[in-house]
Coordinates of C-alpha atoms in Angstrom, one line a residue:
M19 CA -14.8 -20.6 92.4
T20 CA -18.4 -21.6 92.3
A21 CA -19.8 -24.0 89.8
E22 CA -21.7 -21.2 88.1
A23 CA -18.5 -19.1 87.8
R24 CA -16.7 -22.0 86.3
L25 CA -19.4 -22.5 83.7
R26 CA -19.3 -18.8 82.8
A27 CA -15.5 -19.0 82.4
L28 CA -15.8 -22.1 80.2
A29 CA -18.5 -20.4 78.1
R30 CA -16.3 -17.4 77.5
L31 CA -13.3 -19.6 76.6
T32 CA -15.4 -21.6 74.2
C33 CA -16.7 -18.4 72.5
A34 CA -13.1 -17.1 72.2
V35 CA -11.9 -20.3 70.5
L36 CA -14.8 -20.3 68.1
V37 CA -14.2 -16.6 67.1
C38 CA -10.5 -17.3 66.6
A39 CA -11.2 -20.4 64.5
T40 CA -13.7 -18.4 62.3
T41 CA -11.2 -15.5 61.9
A42 CA -8.3 -17.8 61.0
R43 CA -10.3 -19.8 58.3
S44 CA -9.0 -18.9 54.8
E45 CA -10.9 -19.2 51.6
S46 CA -9.3 -20.2 48.3
V47 CA -10.2 -20.7 44.7
R48 CA -8.0 -22.4 42.1
F49 CA -7.2 -23.0 38.5
D50 CA -5.5 -26.2 37.5
A51 CA -4.7 -26.7 33.8
N52 CA -5.1 -30.5 34.2
V53 CA -8.5 -30.3 35.9
A54 CA -11.9 -29.6 34.5
G55 CA -14.5 -27.3 36.3
N56 CA -12.1 -24.8 38.0
E57 CA -13.6 -22.1 40.2
L58 CA -11.0 -19.6 38.9
T59 CA -11.7 -19.6 35.2
I60 CA -9.8 -18.2 32.2
A61 CA -11.3 -15.1 30.7
E62 CA -10.3 -15.4 27.0
D63 CA -11.3 -14.0 23.7
A64 CA -12.7 -16.6 21.3
A65 CA -10.8 -14.9 18.5
A66 CA -7.5 -15.1 20.4
P67 CA -7.7 -17.9 22.9
V68 CA -4.9 -18.8 25.3
Q69 CA -2.5 -21.5 24.1
R70 CA -2.9 -25.0 25.7
L71 CA 0.3 -26.9 25.5
T72 CA 1.7 -30.2 26.7
V73 CA 5.0 -30.2 28.5
D74 CA 6.5 -33.4 30.0
G75 CA 3.1 -35.0 29.7
K76 CA 1.3 -32.2 31.6
T77 CA -1.1 -29.5 30.2
V78 CA 0.0 -25.9 30.7
V79 CA -1.4 -22.7 29.3
A80 CA 0.4 -19.8 27.7
P81 CA -0.8 -16.3 26.7
P82 CA -2.5 -15.9 23.3
A83 CA -0.3 -14.9 20.4
N84 CA 0.3 -11.2 20.6
P85 CA 1.2 -9.3 17.4
N86 CA 1.7 -6.1 19.3
Y87 CA 5.4 -6.0 20.4
F88 CA 4.9 -2.9 22.5
E89 CA 1.9 -4.2 24.5
R90 CA 2.5 -6.9 27.2
D91 CA -0.4 -9.3 27.2
G92 CA -1.1 -12.1 29.7
I93 CA -3.5 -14.8 30.9
R94 CA -6.6 -13.3 32.5
F95 CA -8.7 -15.0 35.1
R96 CA -12.2 -14.3 36.3
V97 CA -12.8 -14.6 40.1
P98 CA -16.1 -16.2 41.1
D99 CA -18.6 -14.0 42.8
T100 CA -18.5 -16.3 45.8
F101 CA -15.0 -15.2 46.7
P102 CA -14.8 -12.6 49.5
R103 CA -14.7 -9.0 48.4
D104 CA -14.2 -7.2 51.8
G105 CA -11.5 -4.8 50.9
K106 CA -8.8 -6.9 52.5
D107 CA -5.5 -8.0 50.9
V108 CA -5.5 -11.4 49.2
Y109 CA -2.7 -13.6 47.8
L110 CA -1.9 -15.3 44.6
I111 CA 0.3 -18.4 44.2
V112 CA 1.4 -19.0 40.6
E113 CA 2.8 -22.4 39.7
H114 CA 4.6 -22.9 36.4
L115 CA 7.2 -25.1 34.6
D116 CA 9.7 -22.2 34.1
Q117 CA 9.9 -22.6 30.3
N118 CA 10.8 -19.0 29.5
I119 CA 12.9 -16.1 30.7
A120 CA 10.9 -13.1 31.8
Q121 CA 9.9 -10.8 34.7
M122 CA 6.6 -12.0 35.9
A123 CA 3.8 -9.5 36.9
V124 CA 0.3 -9.7 38.2
R125 CA -2.3 -7.0 37.5
F126 CA -5.7 -7.1 39.2
D127 CA -9.0 -5.3 39.2
R128 CA -9.4 -2.8 42.1
D129 CA -11.8 -0.5 40.2
G130 CA -15.0 0.0 42.2
G131 CA -17.0 1.6 39.4
P132 CA -19.6 0.0 37.2
A133 CA -18.4 -2.5 34.6
T134 CA -17.9 -1.4 31.0
P135 CA -17.0 -4.4 28.9
N136 CA -13.7 -4.3 27.1
V137 CA -13.0 -0.6 27.9
Y138 CA -9.6 0.0 29.3
R139 CA -9.7 1.3 32.9
P140 CA -6.3 1.9 34.6
A141 CA -7.6 0.9 38.1
A142 CA -8.6 -2.5 36.6
Y143 CA -4.9 -3.3 36.0
A144 CA -3.4 -2.4 39.4
G145 CA 0.0 -3.9 40.0
A146 CA 0.3 -6.6 42.6
A147 CA 3.3 -6.7 45.0
A148 CA 5.7 -9.5 44.1
L149 CA 6.7 -11.4 47.2
A150 CA 9.0 -14.1 45.9
G151 CA 9.9 -16.2 42.8
Y152 CA 8.7 -13.7 40.3
T153 CA 11.5 -14.1 37.7
A154 CA 11.2 -16.9 35.2
T155 CA 14.7 -18.1 34.3
G156 CA 14.1 -21.0 31.8
T157 CA 15.2 -23.8 34.0
G158 CA 12.4 -26.1 32.9
T159 CA 11.6 -27.1 36.4
P160 CA 8.4 -26.6 38.5
R161 CA 8.5 -23.3 40.3
R162 CA 6.2 -21.1 42.3
A163 CA 5.8 -17.3 42.6
A164 CA 3.8 -15.4 45.3
F165 CA 2.0 -12.1 45.0
Q166 CA 0.0 -9.8 47.3
L167 CA -3.1 -8.1 45.9
S168 CA -4.0 -5.0 47.9
A169 CA -7.8 -4.3 48.4
P170 CA -9.1 -5.9 45.2
S171 CA -12.6 -5.3 44.0
F172 CA -12.8 -8.1 41.4
Q173 CA -15.7 -6.5 39.5
H174 CA -14.7 -8.1 36.1
H175 CA -13.4 -4.8 34.6
Q176 CA -10.5 -6.3 32.7
R177 CA -10.8 -7.4 29.1
N178 CA -13.3 -10.2 28.5
G179 CA -14.6 -9.9 32.1
G180 CA -11.3 -10.8 33.8
D181 CA -10.1 -9.8 37.2
I182 CA -6.5 -11.0 37.3
Q183 CA -3.9 -10.8 34.6
I184 CA -0.7 -12.9 34.9
E185 CA 2.2 -11.7 32.7
G186 CA 5.5 -13.3 31.8
V187 CA 4.6 -16.9 32.1
R188 CA 4.5 -19.3 29.2
S189 CA 3.9 -22.6 31.0
L190 CA 1.2 -21.9 33.6
A191 CA 0.1 -25.0 35.5
R192 CA -1.8 -23.9 38.5
V193 CA -3.0 -20.7 40.2
T194 CA -4.4 -20.3 43.8
L195 CA -6.1 -17.2 45.0
T196 CA -6.4 -17.2 48.8
T197 CA -7.5 -14.8 51.6
E198 CA -4.6 -16.0 53.8
L199 CA -1.0 -16.4 52.7
P200 CA 0.1 -20.0 53.4
A201 CA 2.8 -20.1 56.1
D202 CA 5.5 -21.6 53.9
A203 CA 4.5 -20.0 50.5
V204 CA 7.2 -17.4 50.3
E205 CA 10.0 -19.6 51.6
Q206 CA 8.9 -22.3 49.2
A207 CA 9.1 -19.9 46.3
R208 CA 12.5 -18.7 47.5
R209 CA 13.9 -22.2 47.7
E210 CA 13.0 -22.9 44.1
I211 CA 14.9 -19.9 42.8
P212 CA 17.9 -21.3 40.9
Q213 CA 21.3 -20.7 42.3
L214 CA 24.0 -19.1 40.1
P215 CA 26.5 -21.7 38.9
K216 CA 30.1 -21.4 40.1
P217 CA 32.3 -19.6 37.6
Q218 CA 34.5 -21.8 35.4
L219 CA 37.4 -19.3 35.5
A220 CA 38.7 -17.1 38.3
L221 CA 40.9 -14.0 37.7
Q222 CA 44.2 -14.2 39.6
K223 CA 44.3 -10.4 39.8
P224 CA 40.7 -9.2 39.7
M225 CA 40.3 -5.5 38.7

């Protein structure tokens, strides 16, 4: 191989590495209840703000008081305009202190139409796919849940200009929205699922 051919091969290899590195790079935004100036911000109503509580010396947030028993409310977040909106799936990692018993759910904005403030639009509350850890069991220990959001638009169509609504959590500590699912996110959430205790009694002749 001539020197010129080797240089061309090296150039092609360098370009391929750069393309792969660019493609693999993930982008993330976060909310942390114990940090000021979050990129992922709470979209709340001044008349019914989220509840900010202290649990074991740490700040957590809970949904606003909801007088309507038949309507499930949650904590809404607004995604910054700098976060990618390219029609690809994204992922949400929810960290909480597991202070209640409930089935968690995430609803997100995938409505591509023009925004109409505080007008209910079904596509603005599309359901995310639960990947792991989505049942709160009241253990009082730190836990994670992972969700997949399919082709979101994040055009701020939810109430108070929100994009993501998290339901079923009353001790929310941190939320991470990312374009790439961390390699261990699902396994980590599964490891934190509490195991059923061994029964105290065993039937000698089970039915």
